[in-house]
């Protein structure tokens, strides 16, 4: 863990053994910082955690750039900042990126470019109003163009959900959510939305924002998207249409347009009991990755047995596995990682999932002031015992780097960088 104290840098390395039972050792060294640049103060500790329909956009990101790390964070009321750190997490530089619309949607690191998504409310429900803008930057943060989305049946972009992006060739795919225009029943309902953008020209190719479109989910409280070979996958946390953690798969073909509007396959990675439309599902979704053999989706959930279901019940950590060679309900299984029976035992946060390789993953979640983690195989099954670490997660997705998993959190503070050695976790019985 790296923290900043009274102008000096304190590096703390923490190691430990056992399923929460071994000795913890700490060592520290103090170095005089060489830069007068100071990190931006923020609060993102446990911000990845949500309990019902309060899904939020991710404000915090960590990127490995050659020999340095880059922290990208939207700090409410200030803007977006990109900070560069050395390998020992000494701050070297900071760049401010202007907010081009009032709402922040997300950041994505593409092969050649960085992308930021911004949004704007549309209270007049105008089809001509700009509701979202995707801005392209080179890897030195020089602005290289933007694509604007107008109308899009959007009253409020990113409402009660998130936004994530994926790149396939010259196309950027965006999976998010929005509060839609008022319907005949008088309501402004929330649902998933999807867009695609031609990267070289920064032109919108597809705008999937209507009711009951392909892979439509309503309400959708968290959204994920990734490219895996010739497939494009999307995950939504739905409460009615459908009431499940829904996984959709599109097939990408060279030169094919309108990928998002064509047919797709979809399965329930986790079926949710209870009445459709009740936003209190007892579920949160935290991670989505592709292994060599399957698609892995992780979150926390109450017992979903219909006869005993209660959205306010005890939550446990789960991993859903959808096999690539059998993309169907028959090819879907759920592994329960924890087995708490009473709320007094523990309260688990929304987890994070880190891809180490195509056959190995690190699953992380919070319990009180501890981070707990376990290694998974390509089918989402645990391969180690559970490892415990004093600290916190955040909405910064951890990254794997040189045998470590690294992330940061803030608590109205400068960033606290955390690093776990994968080998220590692999040794857990």
Short mmCIF file of C-alpha atoms in Angstrom, two decimals:
data_model
loop_
_atom_site.label_atom_id
_atom_site.label_comp_id
_atom_site.label_asym_id
_atom_site.label_seq_id
_atom_site.Cartn_x
_atom_site.Cartn_y
_atom_site.Cartn_z
CA UNK A 1 0.00 0.00 0.00
CA UNK A 2 1.30 3.46 -0.81
CA UNK A 3 0.02 6.53 0.98
CA UNK A 4 1.15 10.13 1.35
CA UNK A 5 1.81 11.53 4.82
CA UNK A 6 2.89 15.11 5.61
CA UNK A 7 4.57 15.65 2.26
CA UNK A 8 6.65 12.47 2.38
CA UNK A 9 5.95 9.22 0.61
CA UNK A 10 5.45 6.19 2.86
CA UNK A 11 5.65 2.80 1.14
CA UNK A 12 4.06 0.00 3.12
CA UNK A 13 4.33 -3.62 2.00
CA UNK A 14 1.89 -6.03 3.64
CA UNK A 15 2.16 -9.81 3.52
CA UNK A 16 0.15 -12.43 5.34
CA UNK A 17 -0.83 -16.09 5.41
CA UNK A 18 -3.79 -18.30 6.04
CA UNK A 19 -7.51 -17.92 5.75
CA UNK A 20 -7.46 -14.77 7.86
CA UNK A 21 -5.26 -16.36 10.56
CA UNK A 22 -1.59 -15.74 9.77
CA UNK A 23 0.77 -13.06 11.00
CA UNK A 24 0.82 -9.73 9.20
CA UNK A 25 4.17 -8.05 8.60
CA UNK A 26 4.72 -4.43 7.60
CA UNK A 27 7.80 -2.59 6.47
CA UNK A 28 8.09 1.07 5.56
CA UNK A 29 10.50 3.42 3.86
CA UNK A 30 10.28 7.16 3.40
CA UNK A 31 11.43 8.90 0.22
CA UNK A 32 11.50 12.61 -0.47
CA UNK A 33 9.14 13.29 -3.37
CA UNK A 34 10.77 14.78 -6.47
CA UNK A 35 7.65 16.48 -7.80
CA UNK A 36 5.68 19.38 -6.38
CA UNK A 37 2.54 18.18 -8.14
CA UNK A 38 -0.02 16.90 -5.65
CA UNK A 39 -2.66 14.22 -6.28
CA UNK A 40 -6.29 15.20 -6.63
CA UNK A 41 -8.39 14.62 -3.51
CA UNK A 42 -11.44 12.40 -3.98
CA UNK A 43 -13.67 9.82 -2.30
CA UNK A 44 -14.19 6.53 -4.09
CA UNK A 45 -13.82 3.98 -1.29
CA UNK A 46 -16.39 1.18 -1.73
CA UNK A 47 -18.01 3.17 -4.53
CA UNK A 48 -18.28 -0.02 -6.60
CA UNK A 49 -20.81 -1.24 -4.06
CA UNK A 50 -24.54 -0.88 -4.68
CA UNK A 51 -27.43 -2.68 -3.05
CA UNK A 52 -30.58 -2.16 -5.12
CA UNK A 53 -31.15 0.22 -8.03
CA UNK A 54 -28.46 2.80 -7.23
CA UNK A 55 -26.07 1.66 -9.93
CA UNK A 56 -23.59 4.42 -10.78
CA UNK A 57 -21.03 5.23 -13.45
CA UNK A 58 -17.44 4.34 -12.65
CA UNK A 59 -15.43 7.47 -11.87
CA UNK A 60 -12.02 5.87 -11.24
CA UNK A 61 -9.60 4.03 -13.54
CA UNK A 62 -6.04 2.71 -13.39
CA UNK A 63 -4.03 2.07 -16.57
CA UNK A 64 -0.52 0.63 -17.04
CA UNK A 65 1.43 2.69 -19.56
CA UNK A 66 4.87 1.19 -20.27
CA UNK A 67 6.90 1.89 -17.10
CA UNK A 68 4.27 4.06 -15.43
CA UNK A 69 0.73 3.95 -14.11
CA UNK A 70 -2.00 6.41 -15.03
CA UNK A 71 -4.85 7.27 -12.71
CA UNK A 72 -7.87 8.66 -14.55
CA UNK A 73 -10.66 9.95 -12.34
CA UNK A 74 -13.71 12.11 -12.64
CA UNK A 75 -13.92 14.20 -9.49
CA UNK A 76 -17.38 15.66 -9.05
CA UNK A 77 -17.53 19.43 -9.34
CA UNK A 78 -13.96 19.63 -10.66
CA UNK A 79 -13.57 17.61 -13.86
CA UNK A 80 -11.49 14.72 -15.16
CA UNK A 81 -7.85 14.30 -14.17
CA UNK A 82 -5.12 12.06 -15.58
CA UNK A 83 -2.18 11.56 -13.22
CA UNK A 84 1.02 9.72 -14.11
CA UNK A 85 2.88 7.73 -11.43
CA UNK A 86 6.19 5.91 -11.47
CA UNK A 87 6.37 2.18 -10.73
CA UNK A 88 6.72 2.98 -7.01
CA UNK A 89 3.66 5.27 -7.22
CA UNK A 90 5.45 8.59 -7.02
CA UNK A 91 3.35 11.21 -8.77
CA UNK A 92 5.10 12.72 -11.80
CA UNK A 93 2.48 14.74 -13.64
CA UNK A 94 -1.15 15.71 -13.68
CA UNK A 95 -3.37 16.74 -16.57
CA UNK A 96 -6.83 18.28 -16.44
CA UNK A 97 -9.33 17.23 -19.12
CA UNK A 98 -12.28 19.50 -19.66
CA UNK A 99 -15.79 18.19 -19.13
CA UNK A 100 -17.53 18.77 -22.45
CA UNK A 101 -21.03 18.05 -21.11
CA UNK A 102 -22.24 18.26 -17.48
CA UNK A 103 -22.45 14.50 -16.73
CA UNK A 104 -19.54 12.05 -16.76
CA UNK A 105 -20.18 8.65 -18.30
CA UNK A 106 -16.89 6.78 -18.40
CA UNK A 107 -13.34 6.27 -19.67
CA UNK A 108 -11.93 3.63 -22.01
CA UNK A 109 -8.39 2.86 -23.12
CA UNK A 110 -8.40 1.72 -26.74
CA UNK A 111 -5.52 0.39 -28.81
CA UNK A 112 -4.63 3.80 -30.27
CA UNK A 113 -6.83 6.26 -28.41
CA UNK A 114 -8.41 7.17 -25.10
CA UNK A 115 -12.15 7.83 -24.99
CA UNK A 116 -14.30 9.77 -22.55
CA UNK A 117 -18.11 9.75 -22.50
CA UNK A 118 -20.12 12.76 -21.35
CA UNK A 119 -23.87 13.34 -21.10
CA UNK A 120 -26.51 16.00 -20.63
CA UNK A 121 -30.08 16.03 -19.33
CA UNK A 122 -32.85 16.54 -21.88
CA UNK A 123 -35.83 17.86 -19.88
CA UNK A 124 -37.63 19.08 -23.01
CA UNK A 125 -37.42 15.58 -24.50
CA UNK A 126 -36.09 17.07 -27.72
CA UNK A 127 -35.02 14.71 -30.50
CA UNK A 128 -32.47 17.35 -31.58
CA UNK A 129 -30.82 17.84 -28.17
CA UNK A 130 -27.34 16.44 -27.64
CA UNK A 131 -27.61 13.91 -24.83
CA UNK A 132 -24.23 12.18 -25.11
CA UNK A 133 -20.79 12.90 -26.55
CA UNK A 134 -17.94 10.43 -27.02
CA UNK A 135 -14.61 12.26 -27.23
CA UNK A 136 -11.45 10.75 -28.72
CA UNK A 137 -7.94 11.63 -27.50
CA UNK A 138 -4.49 10.43 -28.50
CA UNK A 139 -2.29 8.81 -25.86
CA UNK A 140 -0.96 12.26 -24.88
CA UNK A 141 -4.50 13.51 -24.24
CA UNK A 142 -4.72 15.70 -27.32
CA UNK A 143 -8.33 15.91 -28.46
CA UNK A 144 -8.79 14.17 -31.83
CA UNK A 145 -12.51 14.36 -32.43
CA UNK A 146 -15.94 13.59 -31.01
CA UNK A 147 -19.21 11.88 -31.87
CA UNK A 148 -22.47 13.39 -30.64
CA UNK A 149 -25.67 11.47 -29.94
CA UNK A 150 -28.92 13.39 -30.25
CA UNK A 151 -32.33 12.65 -28.77
CA UNK A 152 -31.91 8.89 -28.40
CA UNK A 153 -35.18 8.61 -26.47
CA UNK A 154 -33.16 9.98 -23.56
CA UNK A 155 -34.50 12.18 -20.78
CA UNK A 156 -31.51 11.48 -18.52
CA UNK A 157 -28.35 9.63 -19.65
CA UNK A 158 -26.60 7.10 -17.37
CA UNK A 159 -29.56 7.15 -14.95
CA UNK A 160 -29.21 4.55 -12.16
CA UNK A 161 -26.56 2.63 -14.02
CA UNK A 162 -23.14 2.72 -15.61
CA UNK A 163 -21.38 2.98 -18.97
CA UNK A 164 -18.67 0.76 -20.38
CA UNK A 165 -17.00 0.59 -23.78
CA UNK A 166 -15.28 -2.01 -25.95
CA UNK A 167 -13.33 -1.76 -29.19
CA UNK A 168 -13.55 -4.08 -32.21
CA UNK A 169 -11.47 -3.00 -35.20
CA UNK A 170 -12.49 0.53 -36.15
CA UNK A 171 -15.67 0.45 -34.09
CA UNK A 172 -16.26 1.56 -30.50
CA UNK A 173 -19.21 -0.13 -28.80
CA UNK A 174 -20.95 1.51 -25.83
CA UNK A 175 -23.30 -0.20 -23.37
CA UNK A 176 -25.08 2.09 -20.91
CA UNK A 177 -28.55 3.03 -19.66
CA UNK A 178 -30.90 5.97 -19.69
CA UNK A 179 -34.19 7.31 -18.39
CA UNK A 180 -36.41 7.41 -21.44
CA UNK A 181 -38.98 9.88 -22.75
CA UNK A 182 -42.38 9.86 -21.08
CA UNK A 183 -44.63 7.05 -22.26
CA UNK A 184 -48.40 6.75 -22.48
CA UNK A 185 -48.63 5.55 -18.89
CA UNK A 186 -47.14 8.84 -17.71
CA UNK A 187 -43.83 7.35 -16.59
CA UNK A 188 -40.28 7.96 -17.71
CA UNK A 189 -38.87 4.46 -17.51
CA UNK A 190 -35.25 3.42 -17.22
CA UNK A 191 -33.65 0.88 -19.56
CA UNK A 192 -30.47 -0.23 -21.26
CA UNK A 193 -29.09 1.61 -24.30
CA UNK A 194 -26.34 0.78 -26.80
CA UNK A 195 -24.39 2.72 -29.41
CA UNK A 196 -21.58 2.16 -31.86
CA UNK A 197 -19.15 4.75 -33.20
CA UNK A 198 -16.83 4.68 -36.21
CA UNK A 199 -13.47 5.52 -34.61
CA UNK A 200 -11.55 7.03 -37.59
CA UNK A 201 -14.36 9.46 -38.45
CA UNK A 202 -16.01 9.64 -35.01
CA UNK A 203 -19.46 9.15 -36.49
CA UNK A 204 -22.35 7.39 -34.77
CA UNK A 205 -23.15 4.14 -36.61
CA UNK A 206 -25.93 2.70 -34.44
CA UNK A 207 -28.25 4.15 -31.84
CA UNK A 208 -30.20 1.46 -29.95
CA UNK A 209 -32.34 3.39 -27.50
CA UNK A 210 -35.97 2.39 -28.03
CA UNK A 211 -38.24 0.08 -26.08
CA UNK A 212 -37.92 -3.67 -26.72
CA UNK A 213 -34.93 -3.32 -29.05
CA UNK A 214 -32.38 -6.12 -29.45
CA UNK A 215 -30.98 -7.15 -26.04
CA UNK A 216 -33.30 -4.66 -24.32
CA UNK A 217 -33.20 -4.76 -20.51
CA UNK A 218 -35.47 -2.71 -18.24
CA UNK A 219 -34.73 -1.69 -15.65
CA UNK A 220 -30.98 -2.16 -16.04
CA UNK A 221 -28.86 -1.18 -13.05
CA UNK A 222 -25.36 -2.06 -14.26
CA UNK A 223 -23.93 -2.60 -17.74
CA UNK A 224 -20.82 -4.38 -19.04
CA UNK A 225 -19.48 -5.00 -22.54
CA UNK A 226 -16.45 -6.82 -23.93
CA UNK A 227 -15.10 -8.26 -27.17
CA UNK A 228 -14.00 -11.89 -27.19
CA UNK A 229 -12.64 -13.10 -30.51
CA UNK A 230 -15.42 -12.77 -33.06
CA UNK A 231 -18.09 -12.20 -30.39
CA UNK A 232 -19.36 -9.10 -28.62
CA UNK A 233 -20.86 -9.71 -25.17
CA UNK A 234 -23.06 -7.50 -22.99
CA UNK A 235 -24.25 -7.95 -19.39
CA UNK A 236 -27.10 -6.12 -17.67
CA UNK A 237 -28.57 -6.32 -14.19
CA UNK A 238 -32.29 -6.47 -14.99
CA UNK A 239 -35.32 -6.36 -12.70
CA UNK A 240 -38.18 -7.05 -15.13
CA UNK A 241 -37.47 -7.46 -18.84
CA UNK A 242 -35.82 -9.84 -18.09
CA UNK A 243 -35.59 -10.25 -14.32
CA UNK A 244 -32.10 -11.68 -14.32
CA UNK A 245 -28.43 -10.97 -14.73
CA UNK A 246 -28.70 -11.09 -18.51
CA UNK A 247 -25.83 -12.03 -20.84
CA UNK A 248 -26.22 -11.27 -24.56
CA UNK A 249 -23.91 -12.41 -27.37
CA UNK A 250 -23.56 -10.85 -30.83
CA UNK A 251 -21.41 -12.30 -33.61
CA UNK A 252 -19.00 -9.87 -35.28
CA UNK A 253 -18.32 -10.30 -38.99
CA UNK A 254 -15.77 -8.37 -41.04
CA UNK A 255 -17.38 -5.46 -42.85
CA UNK A 256 -20.79 -6.05 -41.28
CA UNK A 257 -22.76 -3.00 -40.17
CA UNK A 258 -25.52 -2.67 -37.59
CA UNK A 259 -24.19 -5.34 -35.25
CA UNK A 260 -26.20 -4.08 -32.27
CA UNK A 261 -29.54 -4.05 -34.06
CA UNK A 262 -29.34 -7.59 -35.42
CA UNK A 263 -30.35 -10.69 -33.52
CA UNK A 264 -28.35 -11.99 -30.58
CA UNK A 265 -28.35 -14.95 -28.21
CA UNK A 266 -29.16 -14.34 -24.55
CA UNK A 267 -29.10 -16.36 -21.34
CA UNK A 268 -29.87 -15.68 -17.69
CA UNK A 269 -26.52 -15.84 -15.95
CA UNK A 270 -28.45 -15.58 -12.66
CA UNK A 271 -32.23 -15.84 -12.56
CA UNK A 272 -33.78 -13.44 -10.04
CA UNK A 273 -36.87 -14.49 -8.11
CA UNK A 274 -39.68 -12.18 -7.06
CA UNK A 275 -42.04 -9.92 -8.95
CA UNK A 276 -40.88 -8.37 -12.21
CA UNK A 277 -40.35 -4.64 -11.96
CA UNK A 278 -39.54 -4.65 -8.24
CA UNK A 279 -36.13 -2.91 -8.22
CA UNK A 280 -35.17 -4.54 -4.93
CA UNK A 281 -33.65 -7.68 -6.43
CA UNK A 282 -31.20 -8.58 -3.66
CA UNK A 283 -28.44 -8.62 -6.29
CA UNK A 284 -25.52 -6.50 -7.41
CA UNK A 285 -23.17 -7.25 -10.31
CA UNK A 286 -19.47 -6.41 -10.10
CA UNK A 287 -17.39 -8.17 -12.73
CA UNK A 288 -17.50 -9.67 -16.21
CA UNK A 289 -14.61 -11.40 -18.00
CA UNK A 290 -14.01 -14.01 -20.69
CA UNK A 291 -11.90 -17.08 -19.92
CA UNK A 292 -10.60 -19.59 -22.43
CA UNK A 293 -13.65 -21.76 -21.79
CA UNK A 294 -16.46 -19.55 -20.50
CA UNK A 295 -17.90 -16.16 -19.65
CA UNK A 296 -17.63 -15.35 -15.94
CA UNK A 297 -19.96 -12.91 -14.21
CA UNK A 298 -19.62 -12.17 -10.52
CA UNK A 299 -21.68 -10.33 -7.97
CA UNK A 300 -23.44 -10.76 -4.67
CA UNK A 301 -26.94 -12.09 -4.17
CA UNK A 302 -29.48 -13.30 -1.68
CA UNK A 303 -30.77 -16.86 -1.96
CA UNK A 304 -32.81 -16.90 -5.19
CA UNK A 305 -34.89 -19.97 -4.35
CA UNK A 306 -38.43 -18.78 -5.26
CA UNK A 307 -40.15 -20.39 -2.28
CA UNK A 308 -37.90 -18.68 0.29
CA UNK A 309 -36.76 -15.61 -1.68
CA UNK A 310 -36.44 -12.29 0.13
CA UNK A 311 -34.67 -9.34 -1.47
CA UNK A 312 -33.58 -8.22 2.00
CA UNK A 313 -31.95 -11.53 2.88
CA UNK A 314 -28.32 -12.43 3.50
CA UNK A 315 -26.06 -11.85 0.51
CA UNK A 316 -23.25 -14.10 -0.63
CA UNK A 317 -20.66 -13.85 -3.38
CA UNK A 318 -21.39 -15.79 -6.57
CA UNK A 319 -19.70 -16.53 -9.88
CA UNK A 320 -21.87 -17.42 -12.85
CA UNK A 321 -20.22 -19.48 -15.60
CA UNK A 322 -21.65 -19.60 -19.13
CA UNK A 323 -19.75 -22.09 -21.27
CA UNK A 324 -18.59 -20.96 -24.69
CA UNK A 325 -19.23 -24.37 -26.23
CA UNK A 326 -22.81 -24.40 -24.88
CA UNK A 327 -24.13 -20.84 -24.78
CA UNK A 328 -27.49 -21.74 -23.27
CA UNK A 329 -29.21 -22.18 -19.93
CA UNK A 330 -27.98 -25.77 -19.91
CA UNK A 331 -24.43 -24.45 -20.24
CA UNK A 332 -24.88 -22.02 -17.34
CA UNK A 333 -23.90 -22.77 -13.74
CA UNK A 334 -23.54 -20.70 -10.58
CA UNK A 335 -20.77 -21.16 -8.01
CA UNK A 336 -21.35 -19.74 -4.53
CA UNK A 337 -18.07 -18.54 -3.03
CA UNK A 338 -19.33 -17.61 0.42
CA UNK A 339 -22.05 -19.26 2.47
CA UNK A 340 -23.13 -16.82 5.17
CA UNK A 341 -26.41 -17.69 6.86
CA UNK A 342 -26.89 -14.62 9.00
CA UNK A 343 -26.27 -10.91 8.47
CA UNK A 344 -24.37 -10.85 11.74
CA UNK A 345 -21.70 -13.08 10.18
CA UNK A 346 -20.66 -10.67 7.43
CA UNK A 347 -21.86 -8.10 4.92
CA UNK A 348 -20.25 -8.57 1.50
CA UNK A 349 -19.81 -5.70 -0.96
CA UNK A 350 -20.18 -5.75 -4.72
CA UNK A 351 -17.05 -7.61 -5.91
CA UNK A 352 -14.38 -6.92 -8.51
CA UNK A 353 -13.05 -9.53 -10.96
CA UNK A 354 -9.51 -9.41 -12.37
CA UNK A 355 -8.34 -11.41 -15.37
CA UNK A 356 -4.82 -12.75 -14.80
CA UNK A 357 -4.84 -15.07 -17.83
CA UNK A 358 -7.36 -17.05 -19.86
CA UNK A 359 -7.31 -19.74 -17.19
CA UNK A 360 -6.86 -17.76 -13.97
CA UNK A 361 -8.81 -14.94 -12.31
CA UNK A 362 -8.80 -13.10 -9.01
CA UNK A 363 -12.16 -12.47 -7.34
CA UNK A 364 -12.18 -9.69 -4.72
CA UNK A 365 -14.84 -8.33 -2.38
CA UNK A 366 -15.06 -6.31 0.81
CA UNK A 367 -16.19 -7.27 4.29
CA UNK A 368 -15.98 -4.42 6.78
CA UNK A 369 -12.42 -3.07 6.66
CA UNK A 370 -11.04 -6.13 4.91
CA UNK A 371 -10.62 -7.10 1.28
CA UNK A 372 -11.12 -10.81 0.69
CA UNK A 373 -10.07 -12.63 -2.44
CA UNK A 374 -9.80 -16.06 -4.02
CA UNK A 375 -8.29 -17.42 -7.23
CA UNK A 376 -10.64 -18.91 -9.84
CA UNK A 377 -10.08 -21.24 -12.78
CA UNK A 378 -11.48 -20.85 -16.31
CA UNK A 379 -14.85 -22.18 -15.15
CA UNK A 380 -15.13 -19.78 -12.23
CA UNK A 381 -14.38 -22.43 -9.62
CA UNK A 382 -12.16 -21.57 -6.63
CA UNK A 383 -8.64 -22.97 -6.79
CA UNK A 384 -7.43 -21.56 -3.46
CA UNK A 385 -8.70 -20.71 -0.03
CA UNK A 386 -9.88 -17.21 0.77
CA UNK A 387 -7.20 -14.61 1.46
CA UNK A 388 -7.81 -11.62 3.73
CA UNK A 389 -6.21 -8.19 3.47
CA UNK A 390 -6.74 -5.03 5.53
CA UNK A 391 -8.04 -2.38 3.15
CA UNK A 392 -10.85 -1.36 0.82
CA UNK A 393 -11.97 -1.71 -2.76
CA UNK A 394 -13.32 1.14 -4.88
CA UNK A 395 -14.83 1.78 -8.29
CA UNK A 396 -11.29 1.51 -9.69
CA UNK A 397 -11.16 -1.88 -11.41
CA UNK A 398 -7.95 -3.60 -10.22
CA UNK A 399 -5.37 -4.53 -12.86
CA UNK A 400 -2.93 -7.44 -13.09
CA UNK A 401 0.71 -6.42 -13.55
CA UNK A 402 3.93 -8.43 -13.22
CA UNK A 403 2.58 -10.95 -10.72
CA UNK A 404 0.60 -8.40 -8.72
CA UNK A 405 -2.93 -7.03 -8.67
CA UNK A 406 -3.03 -3.27 -8.19
CA UNK A 407 -5.78 -0.72 -7.51
CA UNK A 408 -6.36 2.39 -5.45
CA UNK A 409 -8.98 3.93 -3.20
CA UNK A 410 -9.55 7.37 -1.71
CA UNK A 411 -11.50 8.61 1.30
CA UNK A 412 -11.60 12.39 0.92
CA UNK A 413 -7.89 11.94 0.43
CA UNK A 414 -5.07 11.36 -1.99
CA UNK A 415 -5.01 7.86 -3.52
CA UNK A 416 -4.00 4.87 -1.44
CA UNK A 417 -2.43 2.42 -3.92
CA UNK A 418 -2.83 -1.24 -3.03
CA UNK A 419 -0.83 -4.18 -4.39
CA UNK A 420 -1.39 -7.88 -3.75
CA UNK A 421 1.07 -10.59 -4.74
CA UNK A 422 -0.77 -13.28 -6.64
CA UNK A 423 1.65 -15.93 -5.45
CA UNK A 424 0.66 -15.25 -1.84
CA UNK A 425 -2.97 -15.91 -2.71
CA UNK A 426 -2.17 -19.01 -4.78
CA UNK A 427 -0.61 -20.55 -1.68
CA UNK A 428 -3.79 -20.32 0.39
CA UNK A 429 -4.98 -23.82 1.40
#
